mmCIF file of C-alpha atoms in Angstrom:
data_model
loop_
_atom_site.group_PDB
_atom_site.id
_atom_site.type_symbol
_atom_site.label_atom_id
_atom_site.label_comp_id
_atom_site.label_asym_id
_atom_site.label_seq_id
_atom_site.Cartn_x
_atom_site.Cartn_y
_atom_site.Cartn_z
ATOM 1 C CA UNK A 69 -94.061 96.037 249.997
ATOM 2 C CA UNK A 70 -94.117 99.237 247.939
ATOM 3 C CA UNK A 71 -90.774 98.316 246.444
ATOM 4 C CA UNK A 72 -92.136 95.001 245.224
ATOM 5 C CA UNK A 73 -95.063 96.680 243.518
ATOM 6 C CA UNK A 74 -92.735 99.009 241.686
ATOM 7 C CA UNK A 75 -90.810 96.038 240.300
ATOM 8 C CA UNK A 76 -94.037 94.544 238.925
ATOM 9 C CA UNK A 77 -94.830 97.598 236.740
ATOM 10 C CA UNK A 78 -94.615 97.138 232.934
ATOM 11 C CA UNK A 79 -91.709 98.887 231.247
ATOM 12 C CA UNK A 80 -93.623 100.544 228.412
ATOM 13 C CA UNK A 81 -90.505 102.199 226.969
ATOM 14 C CA UNK A 82 -88.853 98.781 226.351
ATOM 15 C CA UNK A 83 -91.957 97.479 224.533
ATOM 16 C CA UNK A 84 -92.039 100.498 222.247
ATOM 17 C CA UNK A 85 -88.464 99.975 221.224
ATOM 18 C CA UNK A 86 -89.163 96.298 220.356
ATOM 19 C CA UNK A 87 -92.063 97.201 218.067
ATOM 20 C CA UNK A 88 -89.931 99.740 216.219
ATOM 21 C CA UNK A 89 -87.207 97.157 215.666
ATOM 22 C CA UNK A 90 -89.633 94.644 214.276
ATOM 23 C CA UNK A 91 -91.020 97.232 211.847
ATOM 24 C CA UNK A 92 -87.515 98.105 210.645
ATOM 25 C CA UNK A 93 -86.647 94.472 210.021
ATOM 26 C CA UNK A 94 -89.921 93.957 208.175
ATOM 27 C CA UNK A 95 -89.209 96.939 205.907
ATOM 28 C CA UNK A 96 -85.683 95.665 205.192
ATOM 29 C CA UNK A 97 -87.081 92.231 204.360
ATOM 30 C CA UNK A 98 -89.590 93.725 201.918
ATOM 31 C CA UNK A 99 -86.854 95.774 200.249
ATOM 32 C CA UNK A 100 -84.649 92.699 199.803
ATOM 33 C CA UNK A 101 -87.533 90.675 198.419
ATOM 34 C CA UNK A 102 -88.470 93.474 196.004
ATOM 35 C CA UNK A 103 -84.890 93.759 194.766
ATOM 36 C CA UNK A 104 -84.717 90.003 194.247
ATOM 37 C CA UNK A 105 -87.984 89.991 192.346
ATOM 38 C CA UNK A 106 -86.823 92.844 190.116
ATOM 39 C CA UNK A 107 -83.548 91.059 189.380
ATOM 40 C CA UNK A 108 -85.388 87.837 188.596
ATOM 41 C CA UNK A 109 -87.817 89.608 186.249
ATOM 42 C CA UNK A 110 -84.947 91.281 184.397
ATOM 43 C CA UNK A 111 -83.137 87.957 183.991
ATOM 44 C CA UNK A 112 -86.319 86.308 182.654
ATOM 45 C CA UNK A 113 -86.913 89.097 180.131
ATOM 46 C CA UNK A 114 -83.311 88.855 178.849
ATOM 47 C CA UNK A 115 -83.628 85.080 178.550
ATOM 48 C CA UNK A 116 -86.634 85.521 176.240
ATOM 49 C CA UNK A 117 -84.595 87.474 173.650
ATOM 50 C CA UNK A 118 -82.759 85.066 171.225
ATOM 51 C CA UNK A 119 -79.081 85.665 170.723
ATOM 52 C CA UNK A 120 -77.952 85.681 167.066
ATOM 53 C CA UNK A 121 -74.291 85.281 166.284
ATOM 54 C CA UNK A 122 -72.987 87.284 163.368
ATOM 55 C CA UNK A 123 -69.720 86.858 161.568
ATOM 56 C CA UNK A 124 -67.438 89.801 161.433
ATOM 57 C CA UNK A 125 -66.651 91.085 157.977
ATOM 58 C CA UNK A 126 -63.197 92.430 157.394
ATOM 59 C CA UNK A 127 -62.249 94.425 154.365
ATOM 60 C CA UNK A 128 -58.618 94.982 153.626
ATOM 61 C CA UNK A 129 -57.556 97.949 151.576
ATOM 62 C CA UNK A 130 -54.291 97.264 149.814
ATOM 63 C CA UNK A 131 -51.597 99.865 149.531
ATOM 64 C CA UNK A 132 -50.817 101.448 146.182
ATOM 65 C CA UNK A 133 -49.131 99.047 143.805
ATOM 66 C CA UNK A 134 -50.031 95.950 145.829
ATOM 67 C CA UNK A 135 -52.419 93.294 144.454
ATOM 68 C CA UNK A 136 -55.768 92.803 146.176
ATOM 69 C CA UNK A 137 -57.208 89.314 146.592
ATOM 70 C CA UNK A 138 -60.958 88.957 147.054
ATOM 71 C CA UNK A 139 -62.338 85.643 148.259
ATOM 72 C CA UNK A 140 -66.025 85.023 147.556
ATOM 73 C CA UNK A 141 -68.410 82.110 147.195
ATOM 74 C CA UNK A 142 -71.279 81.685 144.767
ATOM 75 C CA UNK A 143 -72.688 79.683 141.876
ATOM 76 C CA UNK A 144 -71.452 79.361 138.292
ATOM 77 C CA UNK A 145 -74.340 79.375 135.811
ATOM 78 C CA UNK A 146 -73.798 78.382 132.179
ATOM 79 C CA UNK A 147 -75.157 80.876 129.663
ATOM 80 C CA UNK A 148 -75.822 78.215 126.998
ATOM 81 C CA UNK A 149 -78.278 75.532 128.108
ATOM 82 C CA UNK A 150 -80.669 73.463 126.001
ATOM 83 C CA UNK A 151 -83.260 70.756 126.511
ATOM 84 C CA UNK A 152 -82.657 68.493 123.517
ATOM 85 C CA UNK A 153 -85.865 67.298 121.883
ATOM 86 C CA UNK A 154 -86.831 65.736 118.565
ATOM 87 C CA UNK A 155 -88.198 67.443 115.465
ATOM 88 C CA UNK A 156 -90.961 64.857 115.103
ATOM 89 C CA UNK A 157 -93.240 62.886 117.389
ATOM 90 C CA UNK A 158 -92.232 59.262 117.810
ATOM 91 C CA UNK A 159 -91.358 56.378 120.089
ATOM 92 C CA UNK A 160 -87.856 56.256 121.528
ATOM 93 C CA UNK A 161 -85.999 53.021 120.768
ATOM 94 C CA UNK A 162 -82.514 53.941 121.966
ATOM 95 C CA UNK A 163 -80.979 56.511 124.345
ATOM 96 C CA UNK A 164 -77.213 56.905 124.091
ATOM 97 C CA UNK A 165 -76.591 59.608 126.711
ATOM 98 C CA UNK A 166 -76.211 59.452 130.476
ATOM 99 C CA UNK A 167 -76.231 62.163 133.114
ATOM 100 C CA UNK A 168 -72.781 63.721 133.491
ATOM 101 C CA UNK A 169 -71.591 62.554 130.057
ATOM 102 C CA UNK A 170 -69.608 64.936 127.872
ATOM 103 C CA UNK A 171 -71.056 65.168 124.364
ATOM 104 C CA UNK A 172 -69.794 66.685 121.123
ATOM 105 C CA UNK A 173 -71.760 68.747 118.644
ATOM 106 C CA UNK A 174 -73.631 66.454 116.249
ATOM 107 C CA UNK A 175 -73.210 63.373 118.446
ATOM 108 C CA UNK A 176 -76.156 60.942 118.365
ATOM 109 C CA UNK A 177 -78.044 61.110 121.668
ATOM 110 C CA UNK A 178 -81.129 59.011 120.883
ATOM 111 C CA UNK A 179 -83.021 57.285 118.077
ATOM 112 C CA UNK A 180 -86.723 57.051 117.363
ATOM 113 C CA UNK A 181 -88.618 54.225 115.695
ATOM 114 C CA UNK A 182 -87.999 54.805 111.967
ATOM 115 C CA UNK A 183 -89.977 51.874 110.530
ATOM 116 C CA UNK A 184 -92.633 54.077 108.942
ATOM 117 C CA UNK A 185 -90.156 56.589 107.562
ATOM 118 C CA UNK A 186 -88.052 53.849 105.977
ATOM 119 C CA UNK A 187 -91.170 52.456 104.318
ATOM 120 C CA UNK A 188 -92.063 55.879 102.939
ATOM 121 C CA UNK A 189 -88.515 56.328 101.670
ATOM 122 C CA UNK A 190 -88.554 52.950 99.939
ATOM 123 C CA UNK A 191 -91.877 53.822 98.301
ATOM 124 C CA UNK A 192 -90.533 57.182 97.111
ATOM 125 C CA UNK A 193 -87.445 55.511 95.660
ATOM 126 C CA UNK A 194 -89.647 53.015 93.817
ATOM 127 C CA UNK A 195 -91.775 55.837 92.434
ATOM 128 C CA UNK A 196 -88.659 57.631 91.252
ATOM 129 C CA UNK A 197 -87.470 54.496 89.515
ATOM 130 C CA UNK A 198 -90.821 54.118 87.778
ATOM 131 C CA UNK A 199 -90.793 57.770 86.696
ATOM 132 C CA UNK A 200 -87.317 57.447 85.248
ATOM 133 C CA UNK A 201 -88.292 54.247 83.471
ATOM 134 C CA UNK A 202 -91.331 55.916 81.921
ATOM 135 C CA UNK A 203 -89.170 58.830 80.812
ATOM 136 C CA UNK A 204 -86.675 56.516 79.171
ATOM 137 C CA UNK A 205 -89.477 54.727 77.341
ATOM 138 C CA UNK A 206 -90.913 58.008 76.070
ATOM 139 C CA UNK A 207 -87.517 59.145 74.862
ATOM 140 C CA UNK A 208 -87.112 55.922 72.847
ATOM 141 C CA UNK A 209 -90.566 56.289 71.357
ATOM 142 C CA UNK A 210 -89.908 59.918 70.508
ATOM 143 C CA UNK A 211 -86.697 58.998 68.743
ATOM 144 C CA UNK A 212 -88.609 56.439 66.656
ATOM 145 C CA UNK A 213 -91.323 59.002 65.938
ATOM 146 C CA UNK A 214 -88.730 61.521 64.816
ATOM 147 C CA UNK A 215 -87.149 59.021 62.428
ATOM 148 C CA UNK A 216 -90.575 58.075 61.102
ATOM 149 C CA UNK A 217 -91.365 61.744 60.558
ATOM 150 C CA UNK A 218 -88.226 62.126 58.456
ATOM 151 C CA UNK A 219 -89.227 59.123 56.318
ATOM 152 C CA UNK A 220 -92.724 60.503 55.869
ATOM 153 C CA UNK A 221 -91.275 63.780 54.612
ATOM 154 C CA UNK A 222 -89.128 61.998 52.026
ATOM 155 C CA UNK A 223 -92.085 59.897 50.901
ATOM 156 C CA UNK A 224 -94.191 63.015 50.561
ATOM 157 C CA UNK A 225 -91.506 64.605 48.412
ATOM 158 C CA UNK A 226 -91.654 61.491 46.229
ATOM 159 C CA UNK A 227 -95.441 61.784 46.201
ATOM 160 C CA UNK A 228 -95.735 58.300 47.620
ATOM 161 C CA UNK A 229 -97.948 59.411 50.519
ATOM 162 C CA UNK A 230 -100.345 62.202 51.111
ATOM 163 C CA UNK A 231 -100.075 65.249 53.391
ATOM 164 C CA UNK A 232 -102.335 63.596 55.942
ATOM 165 C CA UNK A 233 -99.793 60.861 56.560
ATOM 166 C CA UNK A 234 -97.088 63.441 57.181
ATOM 167 C CA UNK A 235 -99.350 65.392 59.517
ATOM 168 C CA UNK A 236 -100.109 62.262 61.552
ATOM 169 C CA UNK A 237 -96.411 61.496 61.945
ATOM 170 C CA UNK A 238 -95.780 65.100 62.980
ATOM 171 C CA UNK A 239 -98.558 64.980 65.590
ATOM 172 C CA UNK A 240 -97.190 61.755 67.055
ATOM 173 C CA UNK A 241 -93.722 63.247 67.409
ATOM 174 C CA UNK A 242 -95.067 66.447 68.978
ATOM 175 C CA UNK A 243 -97.199 64.483 71.440
ATOM 176 C CA UNK A 244 -94.277 62.354 72.538
ATOM 177 C CA UNK A 245 -92.081 65.418 72.944
ATOM 178 C CA UNK A 246 -94.708 67.040 75.202
ATOM 179 C CA UNK A 247 -95.087 63.860 77.226
ATOM 180 C CA UNK A 248 -91.328 63.730 77.695
ATOM 181 C CA UNK A 249 -91.360 67.244 79.152
ATOM 182 C CA UNK A 250 -94.159 66.318 81.554
ATOM 183 C CA UNK A 251 -92.433 63.090 82.558
ATOM 184 C CA UNK A 252 -89.216 64.931 83.321
ATOM 185 C CA UNK A 253 -91.176 67.103 85.742
ATOM 186 C CA UNK A 254 -92.531 63.941 87.346
ATOM 187 C CA UNK A 255 -88.983 62.711 87.817
ATOM 188 C CA UNK A 256 -88.040 65.981 89.534
ATOM 189 C CA UNK A 257 -91.067 65.671 91.843
ATOM 190 C CA UNK A 258 -90.098 62.101 92.718
ATOM 191 C CA UNK A 259 -86.549 63.223 93.484
ATOM 192 C CA UNK A 260 -87.843 65.958 95.789
ATOM 193 C CA UNK A 261 -90.068 63.416 97.522
ATOM 194 C CA UNK A 262 -87.022 61.289 98.219
ATOM 195 C CA UNK A 263 -85.240 64.303 99.716
ATOM 196 C CA UNK A 264 -88.234 64.907 101.988
ATOM 197 C CA UNK A 265 -88.336 61.276 103.084
ATOM 198 C CA UNK A 266 -84.621 61.191 103.758
ATOM 199 C CA UNK A 267 -84.934 64.322 105.878
ATOM 200 C CA UNK A 268 -87.830 62.769 107.801
ATOM 201 C CA UNK A 269 -85.728 59.650 108.364
ATOM 202 C CA UNK A 270 -82.816 61.761 109.582
ATOM 203 C CA UNK A 271 -85.161 63.572 111.970
ATOM 204 C CA UNK A 272 -85.661 60.306 113.854
ATOM 205 C CA UNK A 273 -82.045 60.633 114.985
ATOM 206 C CA UNK A 274 -81.607 63.125 117.856
ATOM 207 C CA UNK A 275 -78.203 64.818 117.912
ATOM 208 C CA UNK A 276 -76.450 67.217 120.273
ATOM 209 C CA UNK A 277 -76.891 70.838 119.119
ATOM 210 C CA UNK A 278 -73.545 71.869 120.631
ATOM 211 C CA UNK A 279 -70.691 70.456 122.665
ATOM 212 C CA UNK A 280 -71.218 70.339 126.415
ATOM 213 C CA UNK A 281 -72.183 68.171 129.366
ATOM 214 C CA UNK A 282 -75.487 66.372 129.889
ATOM 215 C CA UNK A 283 -76.790 67.454 133.298
ATOM 216 C CA UNK A 284 -79.956 65.357 133.148
ATOM 217 C CA UNK A 285 -81.401 62.346 131.329
ATOM 218 C CA UNK A 286 -85.115 62.890 130.827
ATOM 219 C CA UNK A 287 -86.360 59.977 128.680
ATOM 220 C CA UNK A 288 -86.074 56.213 128.382
ATOM 221 C CA UNK A 289 -86.525 53.715 125.510
ATOM 222 C CA UNK A 290 -90.170 52.923 124.872
ATOM 223 C CA UNK A 291 -91.443 56.374 125.817
ATOM 224 C CA UNK A 292 -93.068 58.796 123.400
ATOM 225 C CA UNK A 293 -91.408 62.121 122.646
ATOM 226 C CA UNK A 294 -92.774 65.197 120.926
ATOM 227 C CA UNK A 295 -91.379 68.661 120.137
ATOM 228 C CA UNK A 296 -94.490 70.154 121.770
ATOM 229 C CA UNK A 297 -96.149 69.325 125.064
ATOM 230 C CA UNK A 298 -99.032 66.876 124.772
ATOM 231 C CA UNK A 299 -100.672 68.157 127.945
ATOM 232 C CA UNK A 300 -100.008 64.992 129.941
ATOM 233 C CA UNK A 301 -97.256 63.030 131.596
ATOM 234 C CA UNK A 302 -97.060 60.251 129.014
ATOM 235 C CA UNK A 303 -95.171 62.181 126.316
ATOM 236 C CA UNK A 304 -91.673 63.526 126.847
ATOM 237 C CA UNK A 305 -90.606 66.864 125.425
ATOM 238 C CA UNK A 306 -86.870 66.278 125.761
ATOM 239 C CA UNK A 307 -84.291 63.511 125.912
ATOM 240 C CA UNK A 308 -81.751 65.342 128.046
ATOM 241 C CA UNK A 309 -80.507 68.775 129.071
ATOM 242 C CA UNK A 310 -77.081 69.938 127.903
ATOM 243 C CA UNK A 311 -75.060 72.903 129.137
ATOM 244 C CA UNK A 312 -71.994 74.464 127.571
ATOM 245 C CA UNK A 313 -69.630 74.903 130.513
ATOM 246 C CA UNK A 314 -67.328 77.135 128.460
ATOM 247 C CA UNK A 315 -70.034 79.785 127.989
#
């Protein structure tokens, strides 16, 4: 009976060892979980940083006496570039240039309405013709007055007329001579007016200032063009833009 009671006693030493084992396993589990969390956090932080690829640059130094070739990319910019406009304000009736077209210096690029300028030129030519006609008439009259003055002098020598008659003939000749001088000046003025009108007519023709390539076409027939900005979008300031690719 005593032996049976001894067998029923609790083995406290075995229970203590079991608790220690469970604690050890729990600690190991926490360590593993902590290491996994740290590794996961590090991976997440690295994933947040963007990766930028850069191209390697290699520079080759040539030996003495050997040529060196440098390859580079970039843009070629022409030094001579011009937006071609007109000298006067007017309405475009014809555009003779297209984008990408090669043009020569002095080539006609566009024309403006020249109706008014042609009318002014025709009027100036008519005025010049009238001035020349008046001058020719005065010269004929002066020649007659000069001949009459000579006759009056001979008659005065013969005492057939008085001094007053000779003086009147002299005054007429002098007056006509003065009028001829004034009329010649009028002819010169009329000639200058024609030069001005011809220049104004020529200004309705827009020409290329130099040889090059048209890189843009900026106006169309029917639009207004002016050498200065009108402050709105209804008036063009240029027909096209030309660049000299050789500059």
